[in-house]
mmCIF file of C-alpha atoms in Angstrom:
data_model
loop_
_atom_site.group_PDB
_atom_site.id
_atom_site.type_symbol
_atom_site.label_atom_id
_atom_site.label_comp_id
_atom_site.label_asym_id
_atom_site.label_seq_id
_atom_site.Cartn_x
_atom_site.Cartn_y
_atom_site.Cartn_z
ATOM 1 C CA UNK A 16 5.953 -17.340 13.753
ATOM 2 C CA UNK A 17 5.058 -19.033 10.510
ATOM 3 C CA UNK A 18 8.459 -18.145 9.024
ATOM 4 C CA UNK A 19 11.672 -16.812 10.199
ATOM 5 C CA UNK A 20 14.193 -15.460 7.662
ATOM 6 C CA UNK A 21 17.878 -15.702 8.086
ATOM 7 C CA UNK A 22 20.170 -12.585 7.598
ATOM 8 C CA UNK A 23 21.137 -14.135 4.220
ATOM 9 C CA UNK A 24 17.731 -13.931 2.857
ATOM 10 C CA UNK A 25 17.288 -11.922 -0.264
ATOM 11 C CA UNK A 26 14.316 -10.103 -1.798
ATOM 12 C CA UNK A 27 13.435 -13.153 -4.183
ATOM 13 C CA UNK A 28 13.363 -15.590 -1.223
ATOM 14 C CA UNK A 29 11.045 -13.303 0.768
ATOM 15 C CA UNK A 30 8.713 -12.750 -2.116
ATOM 16 C CA UNK A 31 8.502 -16.737 -2.855
ATOM 17 C CA UNK A 32 7.156 -17.097 0.627
ATOM 18 C CA UNK A 33 4.192 -14.639 0.164
ATOM 19 C CA UNK A 34 3.580 -15.376 -3.531
ATOM 20 C CA UNK A 35 0.677 -17.838 -2.983
ATOM 21 C CA UNK A 36 -1.040 -15.211 -1.076
ATOM 22 C CA UNK A 37 -0.629 -12.555 -3.820
ATOM 23 C CA UNK A 38 -1.695 -14.961 -6.538
ATOM 24 C CA UNK A 39 -4.994 -15.624 -4.693
ATOM 25 C CA UNK A 40 -5.991 -12.227 -5.456
ATOM 26 C CA UNK A 41 -6.608 -13.170 -9.032
ATOM 27 C CA UNK A 42 -9.096 -15.742 -7.626
ATOM 28 C CA UNK A 43 -11.203 -13.261 -5.710
ATOM 29 C CA UNK A 44 -9.563 -13.130 -2.362
ATOM 30 C CA UNK A 45 -8.650 -9.932 -0.440
ATOM 31 C CA UNK A 46 -5.044 -9.899 0.792
ATOM 32 C CA UNK A 47 -2.922 -7.624 3.072
ATOM 33 C CA UNK A 48 0.630 -7.770 3.573
ATOM 34 C CA UNK A 49 2.495 -5.182 5.825
ATOM 35 C CA UNK A 50 5.937 -4.474 6.892
ATOM 36 C CA UNK A 51 6.289 -3.768 10.511
ATOM 37 C CA UNK A 52 9.420 -2.782 12.498
ATOM 38 C CA UNK A 53 11.568 0.066 13.931
ATOM 39 C CA UNK A 54 13.075 2.740 11.707
ATOM 40 C CA UNK A 55 15.969 1.427 9.737
ATOM 41 C CA UNK A 56 15.133 -2.214 9.874
ATOM 42 C CA UNK A 57 14.598 -2.514 6.165
ATOM 43 C CA UNK A 58 10.616 -2.234 5.932
ATOM 44 C CA UNK A 59 10.677 0.230 2.735
ATOM 45 C CA UNK A 60 13.476 -1.817 1.251
ATOM 46 C CA UNK A 61 11.658 -4.943 1.587
ATOM 47 C CA UNK A 62 8.406 -3.575 0.033
ATOM 48 C CA UNK A 63 9.853 -1.311 -2.589
ATOM 49 C CA UNK A 64 13.500 -2.440 -3.078
ATOM 50 C CA UNK A 65 15.429 -0.833 -5.844
ATOM 51 C CA UNK A 66 15.556 -0.833 -9.660
ATOM 52 C CA UNK A 67 18.101 -3.741 -9.633
ATOM 53 C CA UNK A 68 16.678 -5.480 -6.654
ATOM 54 C CA UNK A 69 12.954 -5.189 -6.627
ATOM 55 C CA UNK A 70 10.784 -5.502 -3.503
ATOM 56 C CA UNK A 71 7.567 -7.141 -2.888
ATOM 57 C CA UNK A 72 5.444 -4.525 -4.512
ATOM 58 C CA UNK A 73 7.067 -4.656 -7.945
ATOM 59 C CA UNK A 74 7.477 -8.294 -7.841
ATOM 60 C CA UNK A 75 3.852 -8.958 -6.871
ATOM 61 C CA UNK A 76 2.495 -6.792 -9.627
ATOM 62 C CA UNK A 77 4.862 -8.342 -12.220
ATOM 63 C CA UNK A 78 3.615 -11.696 -11.144
ATOM 64 C CA UNK A 79 -0.098 -10.563 -11.218
ATOM 65 C CA UNK A 80 0.415 -9.272 -14.785
ATOM 66 C CA UNK A 81 2.085 -12.338 -16.055
ATOM 67 C CA UNK A 82 -0.544 -14.804 -14.556
ATOM 68 C CA UNK A 83 -3.518 -12.677 -15.533
ATOM 69 C CA UNK A 84 -2.074 -12.562 -19.234
ATOM 70 C CA UNK A 85 -1.570 -16.290 -19.040
ATOM 71 C CA UNK A 86 -5.248 -17.019 -17.920
ATOM 72 C CA UNK A 87 -6.664 -14.484 -20.434
ATOM 73 C CA UNK A 88 -4.986 -16.457 -23.244
ATOM 74 C CA UNK A 89 -7.401 -19.381 -22.328
ATOM 75 C CA UNK A 90 -10.433 -17.109 -23.058
ATOM 76 C CA UNK A 91 -12.038 -17.867 -19.816
ATOM 77 C CA UNK A 92 -11.224 -14.718 -17.726
ATOM 78 C CA UNK A 93 -10.447 -10.981 -18.412
ATOM 79 C CA UNK A 94 -8.772 -8.694 -15.720
ATOM 80 C CA UNK A 95 -8.793 -5.094 -15.098
ATOM 81 C CA UNK A 96 -6.103 -3.911 -12.570
ATOM 82 C CA UNK A 97 -5.729 -0.467 -11.219
ATOM 83 C CA UNK A 98 -3.554 0.828 -8.343
ATOM 84 C CA UNK A 99 -4.040 3.562 -5.688
ATOM 85 C CA UNK A 100 -1.573 4.821 -3.040
ATOM 86 C CA UNK A 101 -2.217 6.664 0.234
ATOM 87 C CA UNK A 102 -0.525 7.486 3.347
ATOM 88 C CA UNK A 103 -1.602 7.873 7.004
ATOM 89 C CA UNK A 104 0.401 10.860 8.320
ATOM 90 C CA UNK A 105 -0.369 12.534 11.599
ATOM 91 C CA UNK A 106 -3.700 10.724 11.666
ATOM 92 C CA UNK A 107 -4.680 12.115 8.356
ATOM 93 C CA UNK A 108 -5.204 10.201 5.109
ATOM 94 C CA UNK A 109 -3.518 11.658 1.992
ATOM 95 C CA UNK A 110 -3.840 10.489 -1.587
ATOM 96 C CA UNK A 111 -0.161 10.079 -2.993
ATOM 97 C CA UNK A 112 -1.367 10.209 -6.634
ATOM 98 C CA UNK A 113 -3.613 13.280 -7.069
ATOM 99 C CA UNK A 114 -4.341 14.291 -10.435
ATOM 100 C CA UNK A 115 -6.209 17.394 -11.508
ATOM 101 C CA UNK A 116 -7.245 15.678 -14.599
ATOM 102 C CA UNK A 117 -8.823 12.683 -12.627
ATOM 103 C CA UNK A 118 -12.328 12.050 -13.558
ATOM 104 C CA UNK A 119 -15.362 11.330 -11.135
ATOM 105 C CA UNK A 120 -15.250 7.683 -11.837
ATOM 106 C CA UNK A 121 -11.521 7.348 -11.043
ATOM 107 C CA UNK A 122 -12.009 9.189 -7.856
ATOM 108 C CA UNK A 123 -15.064 7.466 -6.468
ATOM 109 C CA UNK A 124 -17.214 10.476 -7.440
ATOM 110 C CA UNK A 125 -15.535 12.527 -4.670
ATOM 111 C CA UNK A 126 -12.877 15.333 -4.408
ATOM 112 C CA UNK A 127 -10.171 15.855 -1.772
ATOM 113 C CA UNK A 128 -8.516 18.824 -0.265
ATOM 114 C CA UNK A 129 -4.976 19.751 -1.647
ATOM 115 C CA UNK A 130 -2.259 19.450 1.283
ATOM 116 C CA UNK A 131 -0.481 22.776 1.523
ATOM 117 C CA UNK A 132 2.853 21.092 2.352
ATOM 118 C CA UNK A 133 3.225 18.753 -0.702
ATOM 119 C CA UNK A 134 1.248 17.224 -3.711
ATOM 120 C CA UNK A 135 -0.787 14.830 -1.625
ATOM 121 C CA UNK A 136 -4.640 15.130 -1.332
ATOM 122 C CA UNK A 137 -6.300 14.881 2.059
ATOM 123 C CA UNK A 138 -8.967 12.120 2.350
ATOM 124 C CA UNK A 139 -11.716 10.876 4.632
ATOM 125 C CA UNK A 140 -13.048 7.381 5.394
ATOM 126 C CA UNK A 141 -16.541 6.746 4.902
ATOM 127 C CA UNK A 142 -18.979 3.943 5.107
ATOM 128 C CA UNK A 143 -19.835 2.123 1.834
ATOM 129 C CA UNK A 144 -23.113 3.270 0.250
ATOM 130 C CA UNK A 145 -25.886 0.568 0.327
ATOM 131 C CA UNK A 146 -25.571 -0.198 4.102
ATOM 132 C CA UNK A 147 -23.241 -3.330 3.548
ATOM 133 C CA UNK A 148 -21.064 -2.375 6.619
ATOM 134 C CA UNK A 149 -17.866 -1.859 4.459
ATOM 135 C CA UNK A 150 -15.758 1.325 4.519
ATOM 136 C CA UNK A 151 -14.299 3.392 1.697
ATOM 137 C CA UNK A 152 -11.629 6.173 1.299
ATOM 138 C CA UNK A 153 -13.585 9.063 0.045
ATOM 139 C CA UNK A 154 -11.917 10.673 -2.979
ATOM 140 C CA UNK A 155 -8.961 8.214 -3.414
ATOM 141 C CA UNK A 156 -7.715 8.207 -6.872
ATOM 142 C CA UNK A 157 -7.140 4.871 -8.897
ATOM 143 C CA UNK A 158 -4.982 4.579 -12.011
ATOM 144 C CA UNK A 159 -5.496 1.733 -14.372
ATOM 145 C CA UNK A 160 -2.294 -0.273 -15.188
ATOM 146 C CA UNK A 161 -1.185 -2.624 -17.820
ATOM 147 C CA UNK A 162 2.425 -3.186 -17.326
ATOM 148 C CA UNK A 163 5.449 -2.635 -14.940
ATOM 149 C CA UNK A 164 6.448 0.503 -16.738
ATOM 150 C CA UNK A 165 3.298 2.239 -15.682
ATOM 151 C CA UNK A 166 3.693 0.801 -12.136
ATOM 152 C CA UNK A 167 7.200 2.262 -12.012
ATOM 153 C CA UNK A 168 6.038 5.839 -12.946
ATOM 154 C CA UNK A 169 3.119 5.562 -10.288
ATOM 155 C CA UNK A 170 5.518 4.326 -7.639
ATOM 156 C CA UNK A 171 7.912 7.195 -8.467
ATOM 157 C CA UNK A 172 5.044 9.791 -8.183
ATOM 158 C CA UNK A 173 3.747 8.327 -4.855
ATOM 159 C CA UNK A 174 7.246 8.279 -3.325
ATOM 160 C CA UNK A 175 7.785 11.818 -4.043
ATOM 161 C CA UNK A 176 4.520 12.766 -2.253
ATOM 162 C CA UNK A 177 5.293 10.748 0.780
ATOM 163 C CA UNK A 178 6.344 12.379 4.123
ATOM 164 C CA UNK A 179 9.938 11.696 4.908
ATOM 165 C CA UNK A 180 12.030 13.301 7.632
ATOM 166 C CA UNK A 181 15.363 12.757 9.822
ATOM 167 C CA UNK A 182 15.597 11.111 13.246
ATOM 168 C CA UNK A 183 18.473 9.683 15.141
ATOM 169 C CA UNK A 184 17.497 6.335 13.943
ATOM 170 C CA UNK A 185 17.329 7.077 10.260
ATOM 171 C CA UNK A 186 18.555 10.406 8.262
ATOM 172 C CA UNK A 187 15.813 9.463 5.728
ATOM 173 C CA UNK A 188 13.051 8.006 7.871
ATOM 174 C CA UNK A 189 9.450 7.282 6.397
ATOM 175 C CA UNK A 190 7.292 9.458 8.769
ATOM 176 C CA UNK A 191 3.864 7.745 7.656
ATOM 177 C CA UNK A 192 2.259 4.694 6.929
ATOM 178 C CA UNK A 193 2.220 3.982 3.117
ATOM 179 C CA UNK A 194 -0.550 1.865 1.574
ATOM 180 C CA UNK A 195 -0.462 0.616 -1.983
ATOM 181 C CA UNK A 196 -3.945 -0.758 -3.011
ATOM 182 C CA UNK A 197 -4.147 -3.051 -6.035
ATOM 183 C CA UNK A 198 -7.638 -3.637 -7.348
ATOM 184 C CA UNK A 199 -8.348 -6.609 -9.463
ATOM 185 C CA UNK A 200 -11.711 -6.995 -11.293
ATOM 186 C CA UNK A 201 -12.387 -10.442 -12.876
ATOM 187 C CA UNK A 202 -14.910 -10.720 -15.585
ATOM 188 C CA UNK A 203 -16.058 -13.217 -18.194
ATOM 189 C CA UNK A 204 -14.866 -12.026 -21.728
ATOM 190 C CA UNK A 205 -17.851 -13.637 -23.455
ATOM 191 C CA UNK A 206 -20.737 -12.113 -21.617
ATOM 192 C CA UNK A 207 -18.988 -9.163 -19.871
ATOM 193 C CA UNK A 208 -20.367 -10.444 -16.247
ATOM 194 C CA UNK A 209 -18.115 -9.355 -13.550
ATOM 195 C CA UNK A 210 -17.043 -12.397 -11.405
ATOM 196 C CA UNK A 211 -15.301 -10.955 -8.679
ATOM 197 C CA UNK A 212 -13.611 -7.864 -7.211
ATOM 198 C CA UNK A 213 -10.589 -8.272 -4.943
ATOM 199 C CA UNK A 214 -7.888 -5.926 -3.420
ATOM 200 C CA UNK A 215 -4.315 -6.486 -2.518
ATOM 201 C CA UNK A 216 -3.008 -4.007 0.120
ATOM 202 C CA UNK A 217 0.798 -3.625 0.414
ATOM 203 C CA UNK A 218 1.575 -1.553 3.614
ATOM 204 C CA UNK A 219 4.969 -0.098 4.602
ATOM 205 C CA UNK A 220 4.347 0.971 8.138
ATOM 206 C CA UNK A 221 6.284 3.888 9.863
ATOM 207 C CA UNK A 222 9.028 3.229 12.143
ATOM 208 C CA UNK A 223 7.673 1.761 15.604
ATOM 209 C CA UNK A 224 10.652 2.434 17.865
ATOM 210 C CA UNK A 225 10.649 3.974 21.197
ATOM 211 C CA UNK A 226 10.483 7.884 21.301
ATOM 212 C CA UNK A 227 13.437 8.048 23.473
ATOM 213 C CA UNK A 228 15.644 6.489 20.757
ATOM 214 C CA UNK A 229 14.576 8.747 17.900
ATOM 215 C CA UNK A 230 15.727 12.204 19.285
ATOM 216 C CA UNK A 231 12.406 13.491 17.990
ATOM 217 C CA UNK A 232 11.417 17.009 18.649
ATOM 218 C CA UNK A 233 8.710 19.281 17.371
ATOM 219 C CA UNK A 234 7.089 17.927 14.140
ATOM 220 C CA UNK A 235 9.117 14.750 14.464
ATOM 221 C CA UNK A 236 7.882 14.184 18.005
ATOM 222 C CA UNK A 237 4.301 14.629 17.063
ATOM 223 C CA UNK A 238 4.773 12.219 13.999
ATOM 224 C CA UNK A 239 6.240 9.669 16.368
ATOM 225 C CA UNK A 240 3.278 9.995 18.782
ATOM 226 C CA UNK A 241 0.730 9.744 16.083
ATOM 227 C CA UNK A 242 2.542 6.711 14.549
ATOM 228 C CA UNK A 243 2.268 5.016 17.988
ATOM 229 C CA UNK A 244 -1.443 5.757 18.238
ATOM 230 C CA UNK A 245 -2.239 4.600 14.871
ATOM 231 C CA UNK A 246 -0.250 1.409 15.423
ATOM 232 C CA UNK A 247 -2.225 0.775 18.647
ATOM 233 C CA UNK A 248 -5.636 1.222 16.875
ATOM 234 C CA UNK A 249 -4.369 -1.121 14.177
ATOM 235 C CA UNK A 250 -3.575 -3.769 16.806
ATOM 236 C CA UNK A 251 -6.936 -3.410 18.390
ATOM 237 C CA UNK A 252 -8.788 -3.664 15.085
ATOM 238 C CA UNK A 253 -6.903 -6.973 14.114
ATOM 239 C CA UNK A 254 -7.734 -8.405 17.425
ATOM 240 C CA UNK A 255 -11.479 -7.673 16.970
ATOM 241 C CA UNK A 256 -11.295 -9.060 13.364
#
């Protein structure tokens, strides 16, 4: 381990540990932070927090706005920040910020199928056009943001659309992997030339406990089985990378 936090650690202390990684997004680096553990261990609290004790997501975006505005004041850089939210639920990707008024540019030029169970929109993974070898989430909406108030509204909408269910481990358990993607475009304010594109992925994974501990049946059992399968694929992918 690079760092082990004592039980007395607070939200601010944890954020300070990952802050240098987050700031590097403004310099053009892609970053991914994820919370992993069993149900009830505090993953969602660490990532989202509360209105009075914000987690990594709110602190990270607040820091990005503050530093971006500070750098823009020098006249050397201009930043455009946008946010997307999706979940991986039962091996399906769903947009947590669907909007009927989304333009083709904000949705990558693609549409998605409306989920009959909630307001989320089902998505698919596709290879990036141009043969560069990268992948994209087809139809994922993106909302430009300029301040924390706009972020709070987006997070509230996304949370309402996220799959939540009850297990023996947690009465209000997150039954999906939640991904907040922050896209940062850096450009030269004098020439308009785009200098870099970078993404910050903030991931709240679903609970990873043993099935026997959850008391899961029916839909909860299916969710748990798919969660375990997804985590295995993610582990294999990280080893290949």
